[in-house]
Amino acid sequence: MPRQIRIAISGGGLAGASCFHALFKHEHLDIHIFESAPTFKEAGAAIGIVRNALAALELIGPSAAECLQRAGAVPMRGVRFMLAQGEGRGSMVDEADDVAQGKRVSSIVQRAAFVRELLADVPPERMHAFKKLDRVDHNSDGSITLCFTDGTTHDCDVLIGADGIHSKVRKLVLGEDDPAASPRNTGSWAVMTLKPYAEAQASIGKDLVNIEDAREYMWIGDGTYVLHNVLSQGEQVQFIISSYDKDAELSDFWQRTVKADEIRTLYQDWPPHLSKAVDELLCDEPEQNAWFLWEHPPARSYVSGPLCVMGDAAHATTPWQGSGGGMSIEDSLILSALLGRAKSPTEALTALKVYDHVRRPRTQRIVESSRVTGLILAGRGEETGLDLGMLREKLVPRWDFIADFDNEKHRDEAVELMERELKKAVLVY
């Protein structure tokens, strides 16, 4: 029986919750999860779980996939990309369809509900709220001590930073002065609202909002964008608009106020049913709070000794390809597969090195791809603009390397690499 390896997870959002759920089945891992907020809950818009992440959930175990279902996830029949402006406006650019492709597309789920289900069976003594990490002390025996701002401490062998885009652990891994330690503002902003199903259907149209034929719609405009999809087993509809503020790019702004008149002006030349929907669903208040979309620059490593980062702490991304949550689930799968095979804290360090080796290239490619995809979806792509033909050629294939990824092979290759590294360590010893 392997000796117990003490693992601490910093961050109780989707990344931390999925990681805990994946690791908890390994009896030799003594896992505790820490959240800086007073309670364990996730904030933000609903997320898409693309088929690569759906497969990763199933590989983690049946209970993980069941959490998604219990959280009220709505399987999308497909995703339709529509042209809202320019020549051919109103035309469908392309479509990802589950029947035509013979495989799943994605499911849409509320973040908070999914996190709640992932943590539902966690023993209360392993969950620690109101614990903001201040520093990490390295001990002579190789263990580490987490020091929290309230004066309490926790000893462990491994710290997994799942503490989001403002990650403290990322700064500890890379160093405070590393240019990649902090995120950057892409200049794009978004406003999101959740509306009751009947209200949204009446505004957007029954053909476009239909729980019996649930599809996600992305509308491409001239510097503007709209997304809508069905949530919570048909109880709600998520409606998002987005545009770009050049002056905000690389600034330290996280939010801005968008007045209703500005929103109306941005969407006044859109197809009438959509400009009407924007007016009815988002302009019922004098102004809306918009969030800028940030991302992490590529890090040289996700690991430093017994510390590692995952999820948004490792590879915060813009939402354009719906992959932020999916990458967290994939990270959890690989960390579970590797740490589950570690028989000592020393072997756990090898597991972290292998995790970095296999996960960093894929996740950093997705972050870069998402930013470029965002330009295309807002009609700002260098090659595509609002050209219907070019959009049909270039847009949907950008998801192929994400959605068609073989996570089972990815996991097995990671395990094989770890076994080779452990054998090399024995030979050297």
PDB file of C-alpha atoms in Angstrom, residues 51-323:
ATOM      1  CA  ARG A  51     -17.048  16.582 -26.408  1.00  0.00           C
ATOM      2  CA  ASN A  52     -13.348  16.293 -25.569  1.00  0.00           C
ATOM      3  CA  ALA A  53     -14.141  17.412 -22.014  1.00  0.00           C
ATOM      4  CA  LEU A  54     -17.233  15.193 -21.876  1.00  0.00           C
ATOM      5  CA  ALA A  55     -14.940  12.267 -22.703  1.00  0.00           C
ATOM      6  CA  ALA A  56     -12.472  13.391 -20.017  1.00  0.00           C
ATOM      7  CA  LEU A  57     -15.272  13.430 -17.430  1.00  0.00           C
ATOM      8  CA  GLU A  58     -16.191   9.858 -18.317  1.00  0.00           C
ATOM      9  CA  LEU A  59     -12.540   8.807 -18.042  1.00  0.00           C
ATOM     10  CA  ILE A  60     -12.332  10.369 -14.577  1.00  0.00           C
ATOM     11  CA  GLY A  61     -15.222   8.093 -13.625  1.00  0.00           C
ATOM     12  CA  PRO A  62     -18.998   7.646 -13.860  1.00  0.00           C
ATOM     13  CA  SER A  63     -19.611   9.883 -10.854  1.00  0.00           C
ATOM     14  CA  ALA A  64     -18.007  12.874 -12.609  1.00  0.00           C
ATOM     15  CA  ALA A  65     -20.253  12.518 -15.661  1.00  0.00           C
ATOM     16  CA  GLU A  66     -23.268  12.088 -13.374  1.00  0.00           C
ATOM     17  CA  CYS A  67     -22.422  15.404 -11.667  1.00  0.00           C
ATOM     18  CA  LEU A  68     -22.843  17.171 -15.002  1.00  0.00           C
ATOM     19  CA  GLN A  69     -26.249  15.620 -15.532  1.00  0.00           C
ATOM     20  CA  ARG A  70     -27.426  16.405 -11.986  1.00  0.00           C
ATOM     21  CA  ALA A  71     -26.305  20.017 -12.471  1.00  0.00           C
ATOM     22  CA  GLY A  72     -28.940  20.415 -15.194  1.00  0.00           C
ATOM     23  CA  ALA A  73     -26.637  20.400 -18.216  1.00  0.00           C
ATOM     24  CA  VAL A  74     -28.415  20.759 -21.535  1.00  0.00           C
ATOM     25  CA  PRO A  75     -26.907  18.687 -24.382  1.00  0.00           C
ATOM     26  CA  MET A  76     -26.662  20.846 -27.480  1.00  0.00           C
ATOM     27  CA  ARG A  77     -27.941  19.306 -30.700  1.00  0.00           C
ATOM     28  CA  GLY A  78     -25.453  21.552 -32.423  1.00  0.00           C
ATOM     29  CA  VAL A  79     -23.800  24.943 -32.737  1.00  0.00           C
ATOM     30  CA  ARG A  80     -24.773  27.294 -35.542  1.00  0.00           C
ATOM     31  CA  PHE A  81     -22.533  30.110 -36.706  1.00  0.00           C
ATOM     32  CA  MET A  82     -24.552  32.879 -38.348  1.00  0.00           C
ATOM     33  CA  LEU A  83     -23.583  36.009 -40.289  1.00  0.00           C
ATOM     34  CA  ALA A  84     -25.355  39.054 -38.865  1.00  0.00           C
ATOM     35  CA  GLN A  85     -23.850  41.787 -41.069  1.00  0.00           C
ATOM     36  CA  GLY A  86     -22.250  42.207 -44.466  1.00  0.00           C
ATOM     37  CA  GLU A  87     -23.099  40.589 -47.781  1.00  0.00           C
ATOM     38  CA  GLY A  88     -25.117  37.469 -47.131  1.00  0.00           C
ATOM     39  CA  ARG A  89     -26.325  38.649 -43.717  1.00  0.00           C
ATOM     40  CA  GLY A  90     -28.714  36.179 -42.146  1.00  0.00           C
ATOM     41  CA  SER A  91     -26.913  33.238 -43.773  1.00  0.00           C
ATOM     42  CA  MET A  92     -25.583  30.307 -41.813  1.00  0.00           C
ATOM     43  CA  VAL A  93     -21.788  30.277 -41.981  1.00  0.00           C
ATOM     44  CA  ASP A  94     -21.475  26.675 -40.781  1.00  0.00           C
ATOM     45  CA  GLU A  95     -22.839  24.221 -38.267  1.00  0.00           C
ATOM     46  CA  ALA A  96     -21.596  21.554 -35.907  1.00  0.00           C
ATOM     47  CA  ASP A  97     -24.454  19.045 -35.716  1.00  0.00           C
ATOM     48  CA  ASP A  98     -24.550  15.928 -33.548  1.00  0.00           C
ATOM     49  CA  VAL A  99     -26.644  13.887 -36.000  1.00  0.00           C
ATOM     50  CA  ALA A 100     -24.739  14.891 -39.140  1.00  0.00           C
ATOM     51  CA  GLN A 101     -21.368  14.300 -37.464  1.00  0.00           C
ATOM     52  CA  GLY A 102     -22.468  11.198 -35.591  1.00  0.00           C
ATOM     53  CA  LYS A 103     -20.936  12.425 -32.329  1.00  0.00           C
ATOM     54  CA  ARG A 104     -21.678  14.735 -29.436  1.00  0.00           C
ATOM     55  CA  VAL A 105     -21.093  18.463 -29.786  1.00  0.00           C
ATOM     56  CA  SER A 106     -21.297  19.989 -26.307  1.00  0.00           C
ATOM     57  CA  SER A 107     -23.382  20.454 -23.187  1.00  0.00           C
ATOM     58  CA  ILE A 108     -24.129  23.795 -21.532  1.00  0.00           C
ATOM     59  CA  VAL A 109     -24.201  23.978 -17.735  1.00  0.00           C
ATOM     60  CA  GLN A 110     -24.349  26.585 -14.996  1.00  0.00           C
ATOM     61  CA  ARG A 111     -20.934  26.815 -13.336  1.00  0.00           C
ATOM     62  CA  ALA A 112     -22.303  27.082  -9.801  1.00  0.00           C
ATOM     63  CA  ALA A 113     -24.551  24.053 -10.166  1.00  0.00           C
ATOM     64  CA  PHE A 114     -21.736  21.930 -11.616  1.00  0.00           C
ATOM     65  CA  VAL A 115     -19.294  22.887  -8.835  1.00  0.00           C
ATOM     66  CA  ARG A 116     -21.934  22.137  -6.213  1.00  0.00           C
ATOM     67  CA  GLU A 117     -22.418  18.624  -7.582  1.00  0.00           C
ATOM     68  CA  LEU A 118     -18.680  17.933  -7.923  1.00  0.00           C
ATOM     69  CA  LEU A 119     -18.193  18.781  -4.244  1.00  0.00           C
ATOM     70  CA  ALA A 120     -21.432  17.237  -2.965  1.00  0.00           C
ATOM     71  CA  ASP A 121     -19.788  14.136  -1.489  1.00  0.00           C
ATOM     72  CA  VAL A 122     -16.651  15.770  -0.100  1.00  0.00           C
ATOM     73  CA  PRO A 123     -16.317  15.210   3.678  1.00  0.00           C
ATOM     74  CA  PRO A 124     -16.761  18.585   5.438  1.00  0.00           C
ATOM     75  CA  GLU A 125     -13.474  18.190   7.311  1.00  0.00           C
ATOM     76  CA  ARG A 126     -11.615  18.283   3.989  1.00  0.00           C
ATOM     77  CA  MET A 127     -13.196  21.586   2.853  1.00  0.00           C
ATOM     78  CA  HIS A 128     -11.773  24.803   4.268  1.00  0.00           C
ATOM     79  CA  ALA A 129     -13.433  28.131   3.387  1.00  0.00           C
ATOM     80  CA  PHE A 130     -12.159  31.640   4.155  1.00  0.00           C
ATOM     81  CA  LYS A 131      -8.548  30.500   3.684  1.00  0.00           C
ATOM     82  CA  LYS A 132      -6.575  33.009   1.628  1.00  0.00           C
ATOM     83  CA  LEU A 133      -3.040  31.827   0.886  1.00  0.00           C
ATOM     84  CA  ASP A 134      -0.327  34.218   2.039  1.00  0.00           C
ATOM     85  CA  ARG A 135       2.871  32.252   1.477  1.00  0.00           C
ATOM     86  CA  VAL A 136       4.351  28.759   1.222  1.00  0.00           C
ATOM     87  CA  ASP A 137       7.237  27.682   3.438  1.00  0.00           C
ATOM     88  CA  HIS A 138       9.527  24.870   2.226  1.00  0.00           C
ATOM     89  CA  ASN A 139      10.619  22.449   4.949  1.00  0.00           C
ATOM     90  CA  SER A 140      13.878  20.492   5.261  1.00  0.00           C
ATOM     91  CA  ASP A 141      12.121  17.126   4.795  1.00  0.00           C
ATOM     92  CA  GLY A 142      10.739  18.207   1.390  1.00  0.00           C
ATOM     93  CA  SER A 143       7.245  18.954   2.667  1.00  0.00           C
ATOM     94  CA  ILE A 144       5.666  22.411   2.504  1.00  0.00           C
ATOM     95  CA  THR A 145       3.618  24.503   4.915  1.00  0.00           C
ATOM     96  CA  LEU A 146       0.797  26.660   3.604  1.00  0.00           C
ATOM     97  CA  CYS A 147       0.434  29.883   5.577  1.00  0.00           C
ATOM     98  CA  PHE A 148      -2.910  31.646   5.374  1.00  0.00           C
ATOM     99  CA  THR A 149      -3.726  35.275   6.067  1.00  0.00           C
ATOM    100  CA  ASP A 150      -5.760  34.319   9.154  1.00  0.00           C
ATOM    101  CA  GLY A 151      -2.617  32.925  10.806  1.00  0.00           C
ATOM    102  CA  THR A 152      -3.461  29.244  10.337  1.00  0.00           C
ATOM    103  CA  THR A 153      -1.214  26.745   8.551  1.00  0.00           C
ATOM    104  CA  HIS A 154      -1.482  23.408   6.754  1.00  0.00           C
ATOM    105  CA  ASP A 155       1.312  20.922   6.063  1.00  0.00           C
ATOM    106  CA  CYS A 156       1.325  18.961   2.800  1.00  0.00           C
ATOM    107  CA  ASP A 157       3.547  17.353   0.179  1.00  0.00           C
ATOM    108  CA  VAL A 158       1.976  18.895  -2.939  1.00  0.00           C
ATOM    109  CA  LEU A 159       0.107  22.152  -3.574  1.00  0.00           C
ATOM    110  CA  ILE A 160      -2.150  22.347  -6.627  1.00  0.00           C
ATOM    111  CA  GLY A 161      -2.997  25.937  -7.486  1.00  0.00           C
ATOM    112  CA  ALA A 162      -6.516  26.047  -8.883  1.00  0.00           C
ATOM    113  CA  ASP A 163      -6.919  29.612  -7.704  1.00  0.00           C
ATOM    114  CA  GLY A 164      -8.026  31.230 -10.941  1.00  0.00           C
ATOM    115  CA  ILE A 165      -6.792  34.035 -13.129  1.00  0.00           C
ATOM    116  CA  HIS A 166      -5.484  36.053 -10.144  1.00  0.00           C
ATOM    117  CA  SER A 167      -3.536  33.005  -8.942  1.00  0.00           C
ATOM    118  CA  LYS A 168      -1.197  33.413  -5.994  1.00  0.00           C
ATOM    119  CA  VAL A 169       0.296  29.985  -6.701  1.00  0.00           C
ATOM    120  CA  ARG A 170       1.158  30.978 -10.291  1.00  0.00           C
ATOM    121  CA  LYS A 171       3.277  33.834  -8.927  1.00  0.00           C
ATOM    122  CA  LEU A 172       4.983  31.395  -6.564  1.00  0.00           C
ATOM    123  CA  VAL A 173       5.709  29.006  -9.439  1.00  0.00           C
ATOM    124  CA  LEU A 174       7.006  31.629 -11.871  1.00  0.00           C
ATOM    125  CA  GLY A 175       8.161  34.428  -9.585  1.00  0.00           C
ATOM    126  CA  GLU A 176       6.380  37.742  -9.011  1.00  0.00           C
ATOM    127  CA  ASP A 177       8.454  39.556 -11.663  1.00  0.00           C
ATOM    128  CA  ASP A 178       7.981  37.023 -14.452  1.00  0.00           C
ATOM    129  CA  PRO A 179       6.088  38.711 -17.348  1.00  0.00           C
ATOM    130  CA  ALA A 180       3.828  35.658 -17.590  1.00  0.00           C
ATOM    131  CA  ALA A 181       2.905  35.701 -13.891  1.00  0.00           C
ATOM    132  CA  SER A 182      -0.002  38.114 -14.451  1.00  0.00           C
ATOM    133  CA  PRO A 183      -2.826  38.073 -17.026  1.00  0.00           C
ATOM    134  CA  ARG A 184      -3.354  40.562 -19.848  1.00  0.00           C
ATOM    135  CA  ASN A 185      -6.441  42.396 -21.097  1.00  0.00           C
ATOM    136  CA  THR A 186      -7.394  41.492 -24.697  1.00  0.00           C
ATOM    137  CA  GLY A 187      -9.574  44.598 -25.112  1.00  0.00           C
ATOM    138  CA  SER A 188     -12.739  42.615 -25.835  1.00  0.00           C
ATOM    139  CA  TRP A 189     -15.638  42.995 -23.410  1.00  0.00           C
ATOM    140  CA  ALA A 190     -18.873  41.121 -22.860  1.00  0.00           C
ATOM    141  CA  VAL A 191     -22.252  41.643 -21.223  1.00  0.00           C
ATOM    142  CA  MET A 192     -24.192  38.556 -20.127  1.00  0.00           C
ATOM    143  CA  THR A 193     -27.756  38.143 -18.979  1.00  0.00           C
ATOM    144  CA  LEU A 194     -29.895  35.155 -17.992  1.00  0.00           C
ATOM    145  CA  LYS A 195     -33.560  35.347 -18.890  1.00  0.00           C
ATOM    146  CA  PRO A 196     -36.512  33.037 -18.280  1.00  0.00           C
ATOM    147  CA  TYR A 197     -37.005  30.680 -21.199  1.00  0.00           C
ATOM    148  CA  ALA A 198     -40.420  32.047 -22.238  1.00  0.00           C
ATOM    149  CA  GLU A 199     -39.243  35.674 -22.176  1.00  0.00           C
ATOM    150  CA  ALA A 200     -36.128  34.959 -24.230  1.00  0.00           C
ATOM    151  CA  GLN A 201     -38.034  32.808 -26.708  1.00  0.00           C
ATOM    152  CA  ALA A 202     -40.621  35.551 -27.220  1.00  0.00           C
ATOM    153  CA  SER A 203     -37.856  38.075 -27.888  1.00  0.00           C
ATOM    154  CA  ILE A 204     -35.390  36.044 -29.977  1.00  0.00           C
ATOM    155  CA  GLY A 205     -37.878  33.747 -31.731  1.00  0.00           C
ATOM    156  CA  LYS A 206     -39.201  30.206 -31.345  1.00  0.00           C
ATOM    157  CA  ASP A 207     -37.047  28.901 -34.204  1.00  0.00           C
ATOM    158  CA  LEU A 208     -33.879  30.039 -32.451  1.00  0.00           C
ATOM    159  CA  VAL A 209     -34.774  29.204 -28.844  1.00  0.00           C
ATOM    160  CA  ASN A 210     -36.232  25.701 -28.661  1.00  0.00           C
ATOM    161  CA  ILE A 211     -35.474  23.220 -25.883  1.00  0.00           C
ATOM    162  CA  GLU A 212     -36.696  20.373 -28.106  1.00  0.00           C
ATOM    163  CA  ASP A 213     -33.975  21.260 -30.622  1.00  0.00           C
ATOM    164  CA  ALA A 214     -31.435  22.900 -28.315  1.00  0.00           C
ATOM    165  CA  ARG A 215     -28.666  24.613 -30.244  1.00  0.00           C
ATOM    166  CA  GLU A 216     -26.130  27.274 -29.452  1.00  0.00           C
ATOM    167  CA  TYR A 217     -26.088  30.254 -31.817  1.00  0.00           C
ATOM    168  CA  MET A 218     -23.118  32.523 -32.464  1.00  0.00           C
ATOM    169  CA  TRP A 219     -23.779  35.626 -34.572  1.00  0.00           C
ATOM    170  CA  ILE A 220     -20.886  37.385 -36.327  1.00  0.00           C
ATOM    171  CA  GLY A 221     -21.123  41.145 -36.768  1.00  0.00           C
ATOM    172  CA  ASP A 222     -18.908  44.021 -37.833  1.00  0.00           C
ATOM    173  CA  GLY A 223     -16.926  44.350 -34.596  1.00  0.00           C
ATOM    174  CA  THR A 224     -19.800  42.897 -32.605  1.00  0.00           C
ATOM    175  CA  TYR A 225     -20.990  39.448 -31.560  1.00  0.00           C
ATOM    176  CA  VAL A 226     -23.989  37.700 -30.002  1.00  0.00           C
ATOM    177  CA  LEU A 227     -24.282  34.255 -28.400  1.00  0.00           C
ATOM    178  CA  HIS A 228     -27.387  32.574 -27.010  1.00  0.00           C
ATOM    179  CA  ASN A 229     -28.098  29.111 -25.665  1.00  0.00           C
ATOM    180  CA  VAL A 230     -30.524  27.218 -23.414  1.00  0.00           C
ATOM    181  CA  LEU A 231     -29.646  26.382 -19.804  1.00  0.00           C
ATOM    182  CA  SER A 232     -30.945  24.588 -16.723  1.00  0.00           C
ATOM    183  CA  GLN A 233     -32.915  21.911 -18.573  1.00  0.00           C
ATOM    184  CA  GLY A 234     -34.861  24.561 -20.462  1.00  0.00           C
ATOM    185  CA  GLU A 235     -35.618  26.962 -17.628  1.00  0.00           C
ATOM    186  CA  GLN A 236     -33.286  29.778 -18.707  1.00  0.00           C
ATOM    187  CA  VAL A 237     -31.589  31.262 -21.758  1.00  0.00           C
ATOM    188  CA  GLN A 238     -28.127  32.797 -21.655  1.00  0.00           C
ATOM    189  CA  PHE A 239     -27.724  35.857 -23.897  1.00  0.00           C
ATOM    190  CA  ILE A 240     -24.282  37.450 -24.394  1.00  0.00           C
ATOM    191  CA  ILE A 241     -23.087  40.407 -26.458  1.00  0.00           C
ATOM    192  CA  SER A 242     -19.478  41.373 -27.061  1.00  0.00           C
ATOM    193  CA  SER A 243     -17.461  44.129 -28.687  1.00  0.00           C
ATOM    194  CA  TYR A 244     -13.950  45.587 -28.550  1.00  0.00           C
ATOM    195  CA  ASP A 245     -12.336  48.628 -26.918  1.00  0.00           C
ATOM    196  CA  LYS A 246      -8.895  49.296 -28.403  1.00  0.00           C
ATOM    197  CA  ASP A 247      -7.948  51.712 -25.612  1.00  0.00           C
ATOM    198  CA  ALA A 248      -8.515  48.989 -23.005  1.00  0.00           C
ATOM    199  CA  GLU A 249      -6.225  46.397 -24.604  1.00  0.00           C
ATOM    200  CA  LEU A 250      -3.307  45.587 -22.262  1.00  0.00           C
ATOM    201  CA  SER A 251      -4.753  48.021 -19.689  1.00  0.00           C
ATOM    202  CA  ASP A 252      -5.519  47.040 -16.105  1.00  0.00           C
ATOM    203  CA  PHE A 253      -9.285  47.540 -16.498  1.00  0.00           C
ATOM    204  CA  TRP A 254     -11.435  44.566 -15.518  1.00  0.00           C
ATOM    205  CA  GLN A 255     -14.849  46.158 -16.013  1.00  0.00           C
ATOM    206  CA  ARG A 256     -16.548  48.985 -17.807  1.00  0.00           C
ATOM    207  CA  THR A 257     -20.034  50.463 -17.891  1.00  0.00           C
ATOM    208  CA  VAL A 258     -21.952  50.237 -21.156  1.00  0.00           C
ATOM    209  CA  LYS A 259     -24.934  52.517 -21.531  1.00  0.00           C
ATOM    210  CA  ALA A 260     -28.110  51.230 -23.163  1.00  0.00           C
ATOM    211  CA  ASP A 261     -27.793  53.791 -25.977  1.00  0.00           C
ATOM    212  CA  GLU A 262     -24.275  52.557 -26.783  1.00  0.00           C
ATOM    213  CA  ILE A 263     -25.559  48.987 -26.987  1.00  0.00           C
ATOM    214  CA  ARG A 264     -28.417  50.030 -29.278  1.00  0.00           C
ATOM    215  CA  THR A 265     -25.980  51.885 -31.543  1.00  0.00           C
ATOM    216  CA  LEU A 266     -23.631  48.898 -31.765  1.00  0.00           C
ATOM    217  CA  TYR A 267     -26.482  46.608 -32.870  1.00  0.00           C
ATOM    218  CA  GLN A 268     -28.703  49.001 -34.819  1.00  0.00           C
ATOM    219  CA  ASP A 269     -27.675  47.586 -38.221  1.00  0.00           C
ATOM    220  CA  TRP A 270     -28.139  43.953 -37.211  1.00  0.00           C
ATOM    221  CA  PRO A 271     -31.083  41.880 -38.499  1.00  0.00           C
ATOM    222  CA  PRO A 272     -34.274  43.347 -36.994  1.00  0.00           C
ATOM    223  CA  HIS A 273     -35.141  40.339 -34.823  1.00  0.00           C
ATOM    224  CA  LEU A 274     -31.692  40.424 -33.220  1.00  0.00           C
ATOM    225  CA  SER A 275     -31.493  44.191 -32.672  1.00  0.00           C
ATOM    226  CA  LYS A 276     -34.971  43.841 -31.140  1.00  0.00           C
ATOM    227  CA  ALA A 277     -33.758  41.055 -28.862  1.00  0.00           C
ATOM    228  CA  VAL A 278     -30.716  43.066 -27.796  1.00  0.00           C
ATOM    229  CA  ASP A 279     -32.970  46.027 -26.995  1.00  0.00           C
ATOM    230  CA  GLU A 280     -35.511  43.966 -25.040  1.00  0.00           C
ATOM    231  CA  LEU A 281     -33.107  41.708 -23.160  1.00  0.00           C
ATOM    232  CA  LEU A 282     -30.223  44.088 -22.427  1.00  0.00           C
ATOM    233  CA  CYS A 283     -31.492  47.647 -22.717  1.00  0.00           C
ATOM    234  CA  ASP A 284     -34.244  47.456 -20.106  1.00  0.00           C
ATOM    235  CA  GLU A 285     -31.800  49.167 -17.718  1.00  0.00           C
ATOM    236  CA  PRO A 286     -30.020  52.516 -18.370  1.00  0.00           C
ATOM    237  CA  GLU A 287     -26.623  50.798 -18.296  1.00  0.00           C
ATOM    238  CA  GLN A 288     -25.005  47.388 -18.017  1.00  0.00           C
ATOM    239  CA  ASN A 289     -21.814  46.173 -16.377  1.00  0.00           C
ATOM    240  CA  ALA A 290     -19.415  44.683 -18.937  1.00  0.00           C
ATOM    241  CA  TRP A 291     -16.432  42.456 -18.174  1.00  0.00           C
ATOM    242  CA  PHE A 292     -13.215  42.645 -20.147  1.00  0.00           C
ATOM    243  CA  LEU A 293     -11.845  39.337 -21.407  1.00  0.00           C
ATOM    244  CA  TRP A 294      -8.379  38.496 -20.104  1.00  0.00           C
ATOM    245  CA  GLU A 295      -5.906  35.709 -20.779  1.00  0.00           C
ATOM    246  CA  HIS A 296      -2.562  34.465 -19.498  1.00  0.00           C
ATOM    247  CA  PRO A 297       0.632  34.851 -21.528  1.00  0.00           C
ATOM    248  CA  PRO A 298       2.350  31.482 -22.047  1.00  0.00           C
ATOM    249  CA  ALA A 299       4.237  30.371 -18.921  1.00  0.00           C
ATOM    250  CA  ARG A 300       7.612  28.634 -19.119  1.00  0.00           C
ATOM    251  CA  SER A 301       6.320  26.015 -16.660  1.00  0.00           C
ATOM    252  CA  TYR A 302       3.215  25.041 -14.708  1.00  0.00           C
ATOM    253  CA  VAL A 303       5.340  23.418 -11.991  1.00  0.00           C
ATOM    254  CA  SER A 304       8.028  24.358  -9.489  1.00  0.00           C
ATOM    255  CA  GLY A 305       9.015  21.530  -7.157  1.00  0.00           C
ATOM    256  CA  PRO A 306       5.947  20.515  -5.121  1.00  0.00           C
ATOM    257  CA  LEU A 307       3.851  23.401  -6.494  1.00  0.00           C
ATOM    258  CA  CYS A 308       1.796  23.295  -9.681  1.00  0.00           C
ATOM    259  CA  VAL A 309      -1.031  25.253 -11.311  1.00  0.00           C
ATOM    260  CA  MET A 310      -4.039  24.057 -13.263  1.00  0.00           C
ATOM    261  CA  GLY A 311      -7.192  25.509 -14.812  1.00  0.00           C
ATOM    262  CA  ASP A 312      -7.317  29.290 -15.108  1.00  0.00           C
ATOM    263  CA  ALA A 313      -4.329  29.582 -12.797  1.00  0.00           C
ATOM    264  CA  ALA A 314      -2.257  27.855 -15.503  1.00  0.00           C
ATOM    265  CA  HIS A 315      -3.903  28.895 -18.750  1.00  0.00           C
ATOM    266  CA  ALA A 316      -6.646  31.490 -18.348  1.00  0.00           C
ATOM    267  CA  THR A 317      -8.247  31.917 -21.738  1.00  0.00           C
ATOM    268  CA  THR A 318     -10.814  33.999 -23.530  1.00  0.00           C
ATOM    269  CA  PRO A 319     -14.171  32.214 -23.910  1.00  0.00           C
ATOM    270  CA  TRP A 320     -14.397  32.192 -27.699  1.00  0.00           C
ATOM    271  CA  GLN A 321     -13.856  28.453 -28.152  1.00  0.00           C
ATOM    272  CA  GLY A 322     -15.645  27.413 -24.979  1.00  0.00           C
ATOM    273  CA  SER A 323     -12.610  25.581 -23.640  1.00  0.00           C
TER     274      SER A 323
END
